[in-house]
Short mmCIF file of N, CA, C and O in Angstrom, two decimals:
data_model
loop_
_atom_site.label_atom_id
_atom_site.label_comp_id
_atom_site.label_asym_id
_atom_site.label_seq_id
_atom_site.Cartn_x
_atom_site.Cartn_y
_atom_site.Cartn_z
N UNK A 1 -96.56 7.45 49.80
CA UNK A 1 -97.08 6.18 49.34
C UNK A 1 -97.63 5.41 50.55
O UNK A 1 -96.96 5.24 51.55
N UNK A 2 -98.86 4.96 50.43
CA UNK A 2 -99.50 4.25 51.53
C UNK A 2 -99.57 2.75 51.28
O UNK A 2 -98.81 2.18 50.51
N UNK A 3 -100.52 2.14 51.96
CA UNK A 3 -100.72 0.70 51.84
C UNK A 3 -101.45 0.34 50.55
O UNK A 3 -102.28 1.11 50.07
N UNK A 4 -101.17 -0.85 50.05
CA UNK A 4 -101.93 -1.36 48.91
C UNK A 4 -103.32 -1.73 49.40
O UNK A 4 -103.57 -1.83 50.61
N UNK A 5 -104.23 -1.95 48.49
CA UNK A 5 -105.60 -2.34 48.86
C UNK A 5 -105.59 -3.65 49.65
O UNK A 5 -106.31 -3.78 50.65
N UNK A 6 -104.77 -4.59 49.23
CA UNK A 6 -104.67 -5.87 49.95
C UNK A 6 -104.16 -5.66 51.38
O UNK A 6 -104.69 -6.24 52.33
N UNK A 7 -103.13 -4.82 51.53
CA UNK A 7 -102.59 -4.54 52.87
C UNK A 7 -103.62 -3.84 53.75
O UNK A 7 -103.77 -4.17 54.92
N UNK A 8 -104.36 -2.89 53.15
CA UNK A 8 -105.40 -2.18 53.91
C UNK A 8 -106.45 -3.15 54.44
O UNK A 8 -106.84 -3.07 55.60
N UNK A 9 -106.87 -4.06 53.59
CA UNK A 9 -107.90 -5.03 54.01
C UNK A 9 -107.38 -5.92 55.14
O UNK A 9 -108.12 -6.23 56.08
N UNK A 10 -106.12 -6.33 55.06
CA UNK A 10 -105.53 -7.17 56.10
C UNK A 10 -105.43 -6.41 57.42
O UNK A 10 -105.75 -6.93 58.49
N UNK A 11 -105.02 -5.15 57.36
CA UNK A 11 -104.91 -4.32 58.56
C UNK A 11 -106.30 -4.10 59.16
O UNK A 11 -106.51 -4.24 60.37
N UNK A 12 -107.25 -3.76 58.32
CA UNK A 12 -108.62 -3.54 58.79
C UNK A 12 -109.21 -4.80 59.40
O UNK A 12 -109.94 -4.74 60.39
N UNK A 13 -108.87 -5.96 58.84
CA UNK A 13 -109.37 -7.23 59.38
C UNK A 13 -108.82 -7.51 60.78
O UNK A 13 -109.43 -8.24 61.56
N UNK A 14 -107.70 -6.93 61.11
CA UNK A 14 -107.13 -7.07 62.46
C UNK A 14 -107.69 -6.00 63.39
O UNK A 14 -108.09 -6.29 64.52
N UNK A 15 -107.74 -4.75 62.93
CA UNK A 15 -108.11 -3.65 63.81
C UNK A 15 -109.62 -3.50 64.04
O UNK A 15 -110.02 -3.09 65.13
N UNK A 16 -110.45 -3.83 63.07
CA UNK A 16 -111.90 -3.71 63.27
C UNK A 16 -112.39 -4.55 64.45
O UNK A 16 -113.08 -4.02 65.33
N UNK A 17 -112.08 -5.85 64.49
CA UNK A 17 -112.55 -6.65 65.64
C UNK A 17 -111.93 -6.18 66.96
O UNK A 17 -112.59 -6.21 68.00
N UNK A 18 -110.67 -5.74 66.93
CA UNK A 18 -110.04 -5.23 68.13
C UNK A 18 -110.81 -4.03 68.67
O UNK A 18 -111.14 -3.96 69.86
N UNK A 19 -111.12 -3.08 67.79
CA UNK A 19 -111.85 -1.88 68.20
C UNK A 19 -113.27 -2.23 68.68
O UNK A 19 -113.76 -1.64 69.64
N UNK A 20 -113.90 -3.19 68.03
CA UNK A 20 -115.24 -3.60 68.44
C UNK A 20 -115.21 -4.18 69.86
O UNK A 20 -116.10 -3.91 70.67
N UNK A 21 -114.18 -4.97 70.17
CA UNK A 21 -114.05 -5.53 71.53
C UNK A 21 -113.82 -4.43 72.56
O UNK A 21 -114.26 -4.54 73.70
N UNK A 22 -113.13 -3.39 72.16
CA UNK A 22 -112.83 -2.29 73.09
C UNK A 22 -113.98 -1.28 73.20
O UNK A 22 -113.91 -0.37 74.00
N UNK A 23 -115.01 -1.44 72.36
CA UNK A 23 -116.17 -0.54 72.35
C UNK A 23 -117.43 -1.34 72.68
O UNK A 23 -118.23 -1.64 71.79
N UNK A 24 -117.65 -1.69 73.94
CA UNK A 24 -118.83 -2.48 74.29
C UNK A 24 -120.12 -1.78 73.87
O UNK A 24 -120.24 -0.55 73.96
N UNK A 25 -121.08 -2.55 73.40
CA UNK A 25 -122.34 -2.01 72.88
C UNK A 25 -123.02 -1.09 73.89
O UNK A 25 -123.55 -0.03 73.52
N UNK A 26 -123.02 -1.46 75.16
CA UNK A 26 -123.73 -0.65 76.16
C UNK A 26 -123.03 0.68 76.47
O UNK A 26 -123.60 1.54 77.14
N UNK A 27 -121.82 0.89 75.95
CA UNK A 27 -121.10 2.14 76.18
C UNK A 27 -120.92 2.98 74.92
O UNK A 27 -120.35 4.07 74.99
N UNK A 28 -121.38 2.52 73.78
CA UNK A 28 -121.07 3.20 72.52
C UNK A 28 -121.64 4.61 72.40
O UNK A 28 -121.20 5.38 71.56
N UNK A 29 -122.60 4.95 73.26
CA UNK A 29 -123.08 6.34 73.25
C UNK A 29 -122.16 7.25 74.05
O UNK A 29 -122.30 8.46 74.03
N UNK A 30 -121.17 6.64 74.77
CA UNK A 30 -120.24 7.42 75.59
C UNK A 30 -118.78 7.15 75.28
O UNK A 30 -117.90 7.92 75.69
N UNK A 31 -118.48 6.04 74.60
CA UNK A 31 -117.09 5.67 74.34
C UNK A 31 -117.02 4.77 73.11
O UNK A 31 -117.76 3.80 73.00
N UNK A 32 -116.12 5.12 72.22
CA UNK A 32 -115.87 4.30 71.04
C UNK A 32 -114.37 4.24 70.80
O UNK A 32 -113.67 5.22 71.01
N UNK A 33 -113.90 3.09 70.37
CA UNK A 33 -112.50 2.94 69.99
C UNK A 33 -112.47 2.71 68.48
O UNK A 33 -113.27 1.93 67.95
N UNK A 34 -111.60 3.43 67.80
CA UNK A 34 -111.51 3.31 66.35
C UNK A 34 -110.07 3.42 65.88
O UNK A 34 -109.14 3.50 66.68
N UNK A 35 -109.92 3.44 64.57
CA UNK A 35 -108.59 3.58 63.97
C UNK A 35 -108.71 4.28 62.64
O UNK A 35 -109.79 4.36 62.05
N UNK A 36 -107.60 4.80 62.19
CA UNK A 36 -107.52 5.37 60.85
C UNK A 36 -106.14 5.05 60.29
O UNK A 36 -105.18 4.93 61.05
N UNK A 37 -106.09 4.91 59.00
CA UNK A 37 -104.81 4.65 58.33
C UNK A 37 -104.30 5.96 57.76
O UNK A 37 -105.05 6.71 57.13
N UNK A 38 -103.03 6.23 58.02
CA UNK A 38 -102.38 7.46 57.55
C UNK A 38 -101.04 7.06 56.95
O UNK A 38 -100.12 6.68 57.68
N UNK A 39 -100.93 7.13 55.64
CA UNK A 39 -99.69 6.72 54.99
C UNK A 39 -99.38 5.28 55.32
O UNK A 39 -100.17 4.39 55.03
N UNK A 40 -98.24 5.03 55.96
CA UNK A 40 -97.85 3.68 56.36
C UNK A 40 -98.03 3.48 57.87
O UNK A 40 -97.30 2.72 58.50
N UNK A 41 -99.01 4.16 58.43
CA UNK A 41 -99.29 4.05 59.86
C UNK A 41 -100.77 3.76 60.08
O UNK A 41 -101.62 4.11 59.26
N UNK A 42 -101.05 3.16 61.23
CA UNK A 42 -102.41 2.98 61.71
C UNK A 42 -102.47 3.65 63.08
O UNK A 42 -101.64 3.37 63.95
N UNK A 43 -103.42 4.56 63.25
CA UNK A 43 -103.56 5.29 64.51
C UNK A 43 -104.79 4.76 65.23
O UNK A 43 -105.90 4.75 64.69
N UNK A 44 -104.59 4.32 66.45
CA UNK A 44 -105.66 3.83 67.31
C UNK A 44 -106.09 4.99 68.19
O UNK A 44 -105.26 5.70 68.76
N UNK A 45 -107.41 5.22 68.30
CA UNK A 45 -107.91 6.33 69.11
C UNK A 45 -109.20 5.93 69.81
O UNK A 45 -109.85 4.97 69.44
N UNK A 46 -109.52 6.69 70.86
CA UNK A 46 -110.83 6.54 71.48
C UNK A 46 -111.57 7.84 71.30
O UNK A 46 -110.97 8.91 71.26
N UNK A 47 -112.89 7.75 71.14
CA UNK A 47 -113.74 8.92 70.95
C UNK A 47 -114.71 9.01 72.11
O UNK A 47 -115.24 7.99 72.55
N UNK A 48 -114.93 10.23 72.55
CA UNK A 48 -115.87 10.50 73.64
C UNK A 48 -116.62 11.78 73.31
O UNK A 48 -116.08 12.67 72.64
N UNK A 49 -117.86 11.91 73.83
CA UNK A 49 -118.56 13.18 73.64
C UNK A 49 -117.84 14.30 74.39
O UNK A 49 -117.28 14.07 75.47
N UNK A 50 -117.83 15.46 73.80
CA UNK A 50 -117.23 16.63 74.43
C UNK A 50 -117.99 16.94 75.72
O UNK A 50 -119.23 16.88 75.75
N UNK A 51 -117.29 17.26 76.77
CA UNK A 51 -117.91 17.49 78.08
C UNK A 51 -119.00 18.56 78.04
O UNK A 51 -120.09 18.37 78.53
N UNK A 52 -118.67 19.71 77.44
CA UNK A 52 -119.62 20.83 77.44
C UNK A 52 -120.53 20.87 76.21
O UNK A 52 -121.38 21.76 76.10
N UNK A 53 -120.36 19.92 75.30
CA UNK A 53 -121.23 19.83 74.12
C UNK A 53 -121.29 18.37 73.67
O UNK A 53 -120.58 17.95 72.75
N UNK A 54 -122.14 17.56 74.32
CA UNK A 54 -122.19 16.12 74.03
C UNK A 54 -122.58 15.77 72.59
O UNK A 54 -122.46 14.62 72.18
N UNK A 55 -123.03 16.75 71.82
CA UNK A 55 -123.36 16.46 70.42
C UNK A 55 -122.10 16.36 69.57
O UNK A 55 -122.15 15.86 68.45
N UNK A 56 -120.97 16.84 70.09
CA UNK A 56 -119.68 16.76 69.39
C UNK A 56 -118.80 15.73 70.08
O UNK A 56 -118.79 15.62 71.29
N UNK A 57 -118.07 14.99 69.27
CA UNK A 57 -117.17 13.97 69.80
C UNK A 57 -115.73 14.40 69.59
O UNK A 57 -115.39 15.04 68.61
N UNK A 58 -114.86 14.02 70.54
CA UNK A 58 -113.43 14.32 70.41
C UNK A 58 -112.67 13.00 70.36
O UNK A 58 -113.10 12.01 70.94
N UNK A 59 -111.57 13.02 69.64
CA UNK A 59 -110.70 11.84 69.54
C UNK A 59 -109.47 12.03 70.43
O UNK A 59 -108.87 13.10 70.42
N UNK A 60 -109.14 10.99 71.14
CA UNK A 60 -107.94 10.96 71.97
C UNK A 60 -107.07 9.83 71.43
O UNK A 60 -107.49 8.66 71.45
N UNK A 61 -105.88 10.15 70.93
CA UNK A 61 -105.03 9.11 70.37
C UNK A 61 -104.55 8.18 71.48
O UNK A 61 -104.28 8.61 72.60
N UNK A 62 -104.47 6.90 71.14
CA UNK A 62 -104.02 5.89 72.08
C UNK A 62 -102.64 5.38 71.69
O UNK A 62 -101.73 5.32 72.51
N UNK A 63 -102.48 5.03 70.42
CA UNK A 63 -101.22 4.46 69.94
C UNK A 63 -101.12 4.63 68.43
O UNK A 63 -102.12 4.83 67.75
N UNK A 64 -99.89 4.53 67.95
CA UNK A 64 -99.65 4.53 66.51
C UNK A 64 -98.79 3.33 66.19
O UNK A 64 -97.85 3.01 66.91
N UNK A 65 -99.13 2.67 65.09
CA UNK A 65 -98.37 1.53 64.59
C UNK A 65 -97.81 1.95 63.24
O UNK A 65 -98.56 2.26 62.33
N UNK A 66 -96.48 1.98 63.14
CA UNK A 66 -95.84 2.37 61.88
C UNK A 66 -95.25 1.14 61.20
O UNK A 66 -94.57 0.34 61.84
N UNK A 67 -95.51 1.05 59.91
CA UNK A 67 -95.03 -0.07 59.12
C UNK A 67 -93.83 0.37 58.30
O UNK A 67 -93.84 1.44 57.69
N UNK A 68 -92.79 -0.45 58.30
CA UNK A 68 -91.60 -0.19 57.48
C UNK A 68 -91.59 -1.24 56.37
O UNK A 68 -91.40 -2.43 56.64
N UNK A 69 -91.82 -0.80 55.15
CA UNK A 69 -91.91 -1.74 54.02
C UNK A 69 -90.61 -2.50 53.78
O UNK A 69 -90.63 -3.68 53.46
N UNK A 70 -89.48 -1.83 53.95
CA UNK A 70 -88.20 -2.49 53.64
C UNK A 70 -87.93 -3.69 54.55
O UNK A 70 -87.29 -4.65 54.14
N UNK A 71 -88.42 -3.64 55.79
CA UNK A 71 -88.20 -4.76 56.71
C UNK A 71 -89.46 -5.60 56.91
O UNK A 71 -89.40 -6.69 57.47
N UNK A 72 -90.61 -5.06 56.47
CA UNK A 72 -91.88 -5.76 56.65
C UNK A 72 -92.31 -5.86 58.10
O UNK A 72 -92.98 -6.79 58.50
N UNK A 73 -91.92 -4.84 58.91
CA UNK A 73 -92.23 -4.89 60.33
C UNK A 73 -92.99 -3.65 60.80
O UNK A 73 -92.91 -2.58 60.20
N UNK A 74 -93.71 -3.85 61.91
CA UNK A 74 -94.46 -2.80 62.57
C UNK A 74 -93.71 -2.37 63.83
O UNK A 74 -93.08 -3.19 64.49
N UNK A 75 -93.84 -1.09 64.18
CA UNK A 75 -93.31 -0.55 65.44
C UNK A 75 -94.44 0.18 66.16
O UNK A 75 -95.32 0.74 65.52
N UNK A 76 -94.36 0.20 67.47
CA UNK A 76 -95.38 0.82 68.31
C UNK A 76 -94.90 2.17 68.83
O UNK A 76 -93.75 2.29 69.28
N UNK A 77 -95.80 3.17 68.78
CA UNK A 77 -95.49 4.52 69.25
C UNK A 77 -96.56 5.03 70.19
O UNK A 77 -97.71 4.60 70.13
N UNK A 78 -96.18 5.96 71.07
CA UNK A 78 -97.10 6.62 71.97
C UNK A 78 -96.98 8.13 71.75
O UNK A 78 -95.94 8.61 71.29
N UNK A 79 -98.03 8.87 72.10
CA UNK A 79 -98.03 10.32 71.92
C UNK A 79 -97.86 11.03 73.26
O UNK A 79 -98.49 10.66 74.25
N UNK A 80 -97.02 12.05 73.26
CA UNK A 80 -96.87 12.85 74.47
C UNK A 80 -97.97 13.91 74.52
O UNK A 80 -98.83 13.98 73.64
N UNK A 81 -97.95 14.75 75.53
CA UNK A 81 -99.02 15.73 75.71
C UNK A 81 -99.04 16.79 74.61
O UNK A 81 -100.02 17.51 74.45
N UNK A 82 -97.96 16.88 73.84
CA UNK A 82 -97.91 17.82 72.71
C UNK A 82 -98.19 17.12 71.38
O UNK A 82 -97.91 17.67 70.33
N UNK A 83 -98.72 15.91 71.47
CA UNK A 83 -99.07 15.11 70.29
C UNK A 83 -97.88 14.74 69.43
O UNK A 83 -98.01 14.53 68.22
N UNK A 84 -96.71 14.66 70.04
CA UNK A 84 -95.52 14.16 69.34
C UNK A 84 -95.41 12.67 69.61
O UNK A 84 -95.61 12.21 70.74
N UNK A 85 -95.07 11.92 68.57
CA UNK A 85 -94.99 10.47 68.68
C UNK A 85 -93.58 10.03 69.08
O UNK A 85 -92.60 10.57 68.58
N UNK A 86 -93.53 9.02 69.97
CA UNK A 86 -92.27 8.46 70.44
C UNK A 86 -92.36 6.93 70.37
O UNK A 86 -93.41 6.36 70.71
N UNK A 87 -91.28 6.33 70.00
CA UNK A 87 -91.26 4.87 69.93
C UNK A 87 -91.39 4.29 71.34
O UNK A 87 -90.73 4.74 72.27
N UNK A 88 -92.24 3.29 71.47
CA UNK A 88 -92.41 2.62 72.76
C UNK A 88 -91.34 1.54 72.87
O UNK A 88 -91.37 0.55 72.14
N UNK A 89 -90.41 1.75 73.76
CA UNK A 89 -89.25 0.86 73.87
C UNK A 89 -89.60 -0.49 74.49
O UNK A 89 -88.80 -1.42 74.43
N UNK A 90 -90.78 -0.61 75.08
CA UNK A 90 -91.17 -1.87 75.72
C UNK A 90 -91.73 -2.90 74.76
O UNK A 90 -92.23 -3.94 75.19
N UNK A 91 -91.66 -2.64 73.46
CA UNK A 91 -92.18 -3.59 72.46
C UNK A 91 -91.17 -3.74 71.33
O UNK A 91 -90.59 -2.76 70.87
N UNK A 92 -91.00 -4.96 70.88
CA UNK A 92 -90.10 -5.21 69.76
C UNK A 92 -90.86 -5.08 68.45
O UNK A 92 -92.09 -5.15 68.43
N UNK A 93 -90.14 -4.89 67.37
CA UNK A 93 -90.76 -4.86 66.05
C UNK A 93 -91.46 -6.19 65.79
O UNK A 93 -91.03 -7.22 66.30
N UNK A 94 -92.51 -6.14 64.98
CA UNK A 94 -93.28 -7.36 64.72
C UNK A 94 -93.75 -7.37 63.27
O UNK A 94 -94.00 -6.33 62.68
N UNK A 95 -93.87 -8.55 62.72
CA UNK A 95 -94.37 -8.70 61.34
C UNK A 95 -95.88 -8.56 61.27
O UNK A 95 -96.43 -8.36 60.20
N UNK A 96 -96.56 -8.69 62.43
CA UNK A 96 -98.02 -8.51 62.48
C UNK A 96 -98.37 -7.52 63.59
O UNK A 96 -97.55 -7.24 64.48
N UNK A 97 -99.59 -7.04 63.58
CA UNK A 97 -100.04 -6.09 64.59
C UNK A 97 -100.40 -6.76 65.92
O UNK A 97 -100.36 -6.12 66.97
N UNK A 98 -100.75 -8.04 65.88
CA UNK A 98 -101.26 -8.72 67.07
C UNK A 98 -100.37 -8.59 68.31
O UNK A 98 -100.87 -8.23 69.38
N UNK A 99 -99.06 -8.85 68.24
CA UNK A 99 -98.23 -8.71 69.44
C UNK A 99 -98.21 -7.27 69.97
O UNK A 99 -98.17 -7.05 71.18
N UNK A 100 -98.25 -6.30 69.08
CA UNK A 100 -98.24 -4.91 69.50
C UNK A 100 -99.57 -4.51 70.14
O UNK A 100 -99.61 -3.74 71.10
N UNK A 101 -100.66 -5.06 69.62
CA UNK A 101 -101.96 -4.81 70.23
C UNK A 101 -102.03 -5.40 71.64
O UNK A 101 -102.64 -4.81 72.54
N UNK A 102 -101.37 -6.53 71.84
CA UNK A 102 -101.33 -7.12 73.18
C UNK A 102 -100.56 -6.22 74.14
O UNK A 102 -100.94 -6.06 75.31
N UNK A 103 -99.50 -5.58 73.66
CA UNK A 103 -98.75 -4.64 74.50
C UNK A 103 -99.65 -3.45 74.87
O UNK A 103 -99.69 -3.01 76.03
N UNK A 104 -100.38 -2.93 73.89
CA UNK A 104 -101.29 -1.81 74.16
C UNK A 104 -102.35 -2.23 75.17
O UNK A 104 -102.68 -1.48 76.09
N UNK A 105 -102.88 -3.44 75.04
CA UNK A 105 -103.87 -3.94 75.99
C UNK A 105 -103.31 -4.03 77.41
O UNK A 105 -103.96 -3.63 78.37
N UNK A 106 -102.12 -4.59 77.53
CA UNK A 106 -101.50 -4.74 78.86
C UNK A 106 -101.11 -3.38 79.42
O UNK A 106 -101.14 -3.19 80.63
N UNK A 107 -100.73 -2.46 78.55
CA UNK A 107 -100.36 -1.10 78.92
C UNK A 107 -99.48 -1.07 80.18
O UNK A 107 -99.86 -0.51 81.20
N UNK A 108 -98.30 -1.70 80.10
CA UNK A 108 -97.47 -1.86 81.30
C UNK A 108 -97.05 -0.57 81.99
O UNK A 108 -96.76 -0.58 83.18
N UNK A 109 -97.04 0.54 81.28
CA UNK A 109 -96.61 1.80 81.88
C UNK A 109 -97.77 2.79 82.06
O UNK A 109 -97.57 3.87 82.58
N UNK A 110 -98.97 2.42 81.61
CA UNK A 110 -100.11 3.34 81.70
C UNK A 110 -100.06 4.46 80.67
O UNK A 110 -100.77 5.45 80.78
N UNK A 111 -99.26 4.29 79.64
CA UNK A 111 -99.07 5.36 78.67
C UNK A 111 -100.12 5.36 77.55
O UNK A 111 -100.35 6.37 76.92
N UNK A 112 -100.76 4.23 77.32
CA UNK A 112 -101.73 4.15 76.23
C UNK A 112 -103.15 4.48 76.68
O UNK A 112 -103.79 5.36 76.13
N UNK A 113 -103.63 3.77 77.67
CA UNK A 113 -105.02 3.95 78.12
C UNK A 113 -105.13 4.84 79.35
O UNK A 113 -106.22 5.11 79.83
N UNK A 114 -103.97 5.30 79.87
CA UNK A 114 -103.99 6.21 81.01
C UNK A 114 -104.00 5.48 82.24
O UNK A 114 -104.13 5.33 83.25
#
């Protein structure tokens, strides 16, 4: 069971402008930041042209935000080199995505943006 239509629109209203800010117009032919909703999660990723075939783009996951309906809160996760997700202990649960997006922006450990 995923998000309701109302919840999807609210999440998209937060993540679309965030991704647009992270994807400057003058770099969009080389770098794009986007998101996708999967079940009760939102996955933030960056896309770049493949080195040896620039006509193909690859996605590199940046962060995952998981929503728990019973508590109405979001949690922040990072992916290891094997694409396994781990809870980011440097962020507390939040009722909105904004505080977690600020943690991803600050990237205190270099785990999100490298």
